[in-house]
Every structure is written in C-alpha cells, then in structure tokens.
Amino acid sequence: TGVASMLAAAHAGADAVDTAMDAMSGTTSQPSLGALVASTAGTNLDTGLNLTEVSTVNEYWEEARGLYAPFESGQKSGSADVYIHEMPGGQYTNLLFQSAQLGLTGQWSQVKKAYAAANRLLGDIIKVTP
C-alpha cells in the first residue's frame, strides 16, 4: 500500500514523494525506493534512477541493518490500528521497545490504548516524529 500511495500522490501532482531504501522500508518506515523505481520505469513517472544501482546501494544497507538487529523493535508487520491510536511511526517503535524493556511485552495492546486515551485527554495534539 505504501508504493500505491506514493504512485497515487504522484498521479495527483506531487512533485516529490518520500521513500526509503528497500532494506529500511516498510512497517513504520516509508515505502520501498526500489519498488517505486521498478514500478515507474518506462512510464511518465519514471524516476530516472537505475534499479540495478539502487539495488547495489540497498545491499550495503541490508548488511548494515543486520548489525543493528539487536536494537530493532521486533515489529514484524504494519497494523491498521494506527488509525485508532494515531501514533507516529518512530514513536510507535520507540514506545514498543520501551514497553518491552519495562516488562510490558504482553500488554502492548493496552499501552496503545493508553496512548490513544492520553492523546484525547490532551486535545488530540499534532504528532510528528522529528
């Protein structure tokens, strides 16, 4: 859905869209640059990037990401409940990690509900991950 959203934005007139290297994309991150490059190749939305060169750079990030695996949040997939709790991606993974460190791994759903409740109590403040 991430790549489809970026394509829809481009078709609607967006000058630029935000993507991430394939190895870093998905879950709470931006959609895959490689998938966007491949899906637009030869169209009027062609990025001008060479998929082979993008893949070469991605190989570096695949290796680098493996070094940081111990620090990853453990999140395996995206979740539509973001529309309920409205937690920004970086905050989501950070809070997931913090709750695990506090021994709340089995209570993640309650943590997200508490976040949503606090957000409503505070007036649904604008949230962005810097």
Tab-separated table of C-alpha atoms in Angstrom:
chain	number	residue	atom	x	y	z
A	1	THR	CA	0.000	0.000	0.000
A	2	GLY	CA	2.905	2.366	0.600
A	3	VAL	CA	4.084	2.309	-3.008
A	4	ALA	CA	0.489	2.579	-4.239
A	5	SER	CA	0.026	5.661	-2.044
A	6	MET	CA	3.172	7.243	-3.463
A	7	LEU	CA	2.013	6.499	-7.018
A	8	ALA	CA	-1.410	7.999	-6.272
A	9	ALA	CA	0.279	11.110	-4.862
A	10	ALA	CA	2.430	11.414	-7.991
A	11	HIS	CA	-0.605	10.992	-10.255
A	12	ALA	CA	-2.349	13.699	-8.224
A	13	GLY	CA	0.514	16.095	-8.943
A	14	ALA	CA	3.000	15.649	-6.098
A	15	ASP	CA	6.444	16.916	-7.056
A	16	ALA	CA	8.206	14.522	-4.678
A	17	VAL	CA	7.374	11.516	-2.519
A	18	ASP	CA	9.238	10.065	0.462
A	19	THR	CA	10.711	6.571	0.208
A	20	ALA	CA	13.372	4.527	1.984
A	21	MET	CA	15.987	2.070	0.816
A	22	ASP	CA	14.349	-1.343	0.493
A	23	ALA	CA	16.234	-2.766	3.488
A	24	MET	CA	14.926	0.052	5.691
A	25	SER	CA	11.405	0.343	4.264
A	26	GLY	CA	8.064	-0.973	5.429
A	27	THR	CA	6.363	-1.304	8.803
A	28	THR	CA	6.566	2.215	10.278
A	29	SER	CA	9.042	3.490	7.679
A	30	GLN	CA	8.499	4.852	4.194
A	31	PRO	CA	7.740	2.564	1.232
A	32	SER	CA	10.491	0.880	-0.780
A	33	LEU	CA	12.526	3.047	-3.154
A	34	GLY	CA	13.370	0.025	-5.294
A	35	ALA	CA	9.707	-0.905	-5.700
A	36	LEU	CA	8.863	2.664	-6.693
A	37	VAL	CA	11.734	2.820	-9.190
A	38	ALA	CA	10.723	-0.534	-10.720
A	39	SER	CA	7.015	0.284	-10.872
A	40	THR	CA	7.551	3.620	-12.605
A	41	ALA	CA	10.285	2.559	-15.054
A	42	GLY	CA	9.374	3.456	-18.618
A	43	THR	CA	6.298	5.468	-17.599
A	44	ASN	CA	5.689	9.199	-17.443
A	45	LEU	CA	6.544	8.921	-13.722
A	46	ASP	CA	9.948	7.289	-14.356
A	47	THR	CA	12.302	8.396	-11.574
A	48	GLY	CA	15.371	8.310	-13.776
A	49	LEU	CA	17.072	6.091	-11.206
A	50	ASN	CA	18.719	2.869	-12.307
A	51	LEU	CA	17.206	-0.101	-10.431
A	52	THR	CA	20.494	-2.027	-10.561
A	53	GLU	CA	22.335	0.875	-8.932
A	54	VAL	CA	19.588	1.295	-6.321
A	55	SER	CA	19.861	-2.433	-5.569
A	56	THR	CA	23.634	-2.142	-5.172
A	57	VAL	CA	23.238	0.606	-2.575
A	58	ASN	CA	20.496	-1.428	-0.902
A	59	GLU	CA	22.893	-4.369	-0.476
A	60	TYR	CA	25.026	-2.162	1.780
A	61	TRP	CA	22.008	-1.234	3.909
A	62	GLU	CA	20.912	-4.873	4.164
A	63	GLU	CA	24.306	-5.678	5.683
A	64	ALA	CA	24.285	-2.602	7.928
A	65	ARG	CA	20.783	-3.335	9.184
A	66	GLY	CA	21.906	-6.766	10.301
A	67	LEU	CA	24.458	-5.122	12.607
A	68	TYR	CA	21.686	-3.163	14.303
A	69	ALA	CA	19.248	-6.081	14.630
A	70	PRO	CA	19.651	-6.253	18.421
A	71	PHE	CA	18.238	-2.723	18.632
A	72	GLU	CA	15.190	-3.315	16.434
A	73	SER	CA	11.736	-3.150	17.975
A	74	GLY	CA	10.686	-6.640	16.926
A	75	GLN	CA	7.729	-5.357	14.930
A	76	LYS	CA	7.134	-7.778	12.046
A	77	SER	CA	4.408	-6.027	10.079
A	78	GLY	CA	2.319	-2.908	9.784
A	79	SER	CA	-1.011	-2.567	11.561
A	80	ALA	CA	-4.178	-0.676	10.730
A	81	ASP	CA	-4.658	0.217	14.406
A	82	VAL	CA	-2.507	3.275	13.694
A	83	TYR	CA	-5.796	4.868	12.629
A	84	ILE	CA	-7.067	4.321	16.173
A	85	HIS	CA	-4.099	5.376	18.314
A	86	GLU	CA	-2.565	7.812	15.760
A	87	MET	CA	0.976	7.193	16.977
A	88	PRO	CA	3.726	8.325	14.554
A	89	GLY	CA	5.945	5.523	13.262
A	90	GLY	CA	9.135	6.455	15.077
A	91	GLN	CA	7.249	6.966	18.305
A	92	TYR	CA	5.484	3.610	17.786
A	93	THR	CA	8.698	1.613	17.505
A	94	ASN	CA	10.336	3.571	20.330
A	95	LEU	CA	7.403	3.018	22.685
A	96	LEU	CA	7.217	-0.651	21.661
A	97	PHE	CA	10.873	-1.066	22.635
A	98	GLN	CA	10.450	0.905	25.880
A	99	SER	CA	7.385	-1.093	26.909
A	100	ALA	CA	9.303	-4.338	26.315
A	101	GLN	CA	12.163	-3.048	28.478
A	102	LEU	CA	9.631	-2.329	31.232
A	103	GLY	CA	8.310	-5.891	31.055
A	104	LEU	CA	5.068	-4.902	29.321
A	105	THR	CA	5.517	-7.027	26.174
A	106	GLY	CA	2.274	-8.925	26.737
A	107	GLN	CA	0.420	-5.672	27.347
A	108	TRP	CA	1.276	-3.813	24.129
A	109	SER	CA	-2.375	-3.503	23.106
A	110	GLN	CA	-3.169	-1.829	26.448
A	111	VAL	CA	-0.175	0.517	26.036
A	112	LYS	CA	-1.519	1.627	22.635
A	113	LYS	CA	-4.996	2.155	24.101
A	114	ALA	CA	-3.495	4.231	26.930
A	115	TYR	CA	-1.602	6.315	24.357
A	116	ALA	CA	-4.849	6.951	22.455
A	117	ALA	CA	-6.654	7.894	25.675
A	118	ALA	CA	-3.864	10.286	26.686
A	119	ASN	CA	-3.933	11.810	23.213
A	120	ARG	CA	-7.669	12.500	23.504
A	121	LEU	CA	-7.262	13.943	27.022
A	122	LEU	CA	-4.599	16.325	25.730
A	123	GLY	CA	-6.788	17.570	22.884
A	124	ASP	CA	-5.544	15.364	20.037
A	125	ILE	CA	-2.258	17.212	19.748
A	126	ILE	CA	-0.334	17.337	16.477
A	127	LYS	CA	2.116	14.454	16.390
A	128	VAL	CA	5.198	14.126	14.231
A	129	THR	CA	8.370	12.138	14.567
A	130	PRO	CA	11.311	14.503	14.050
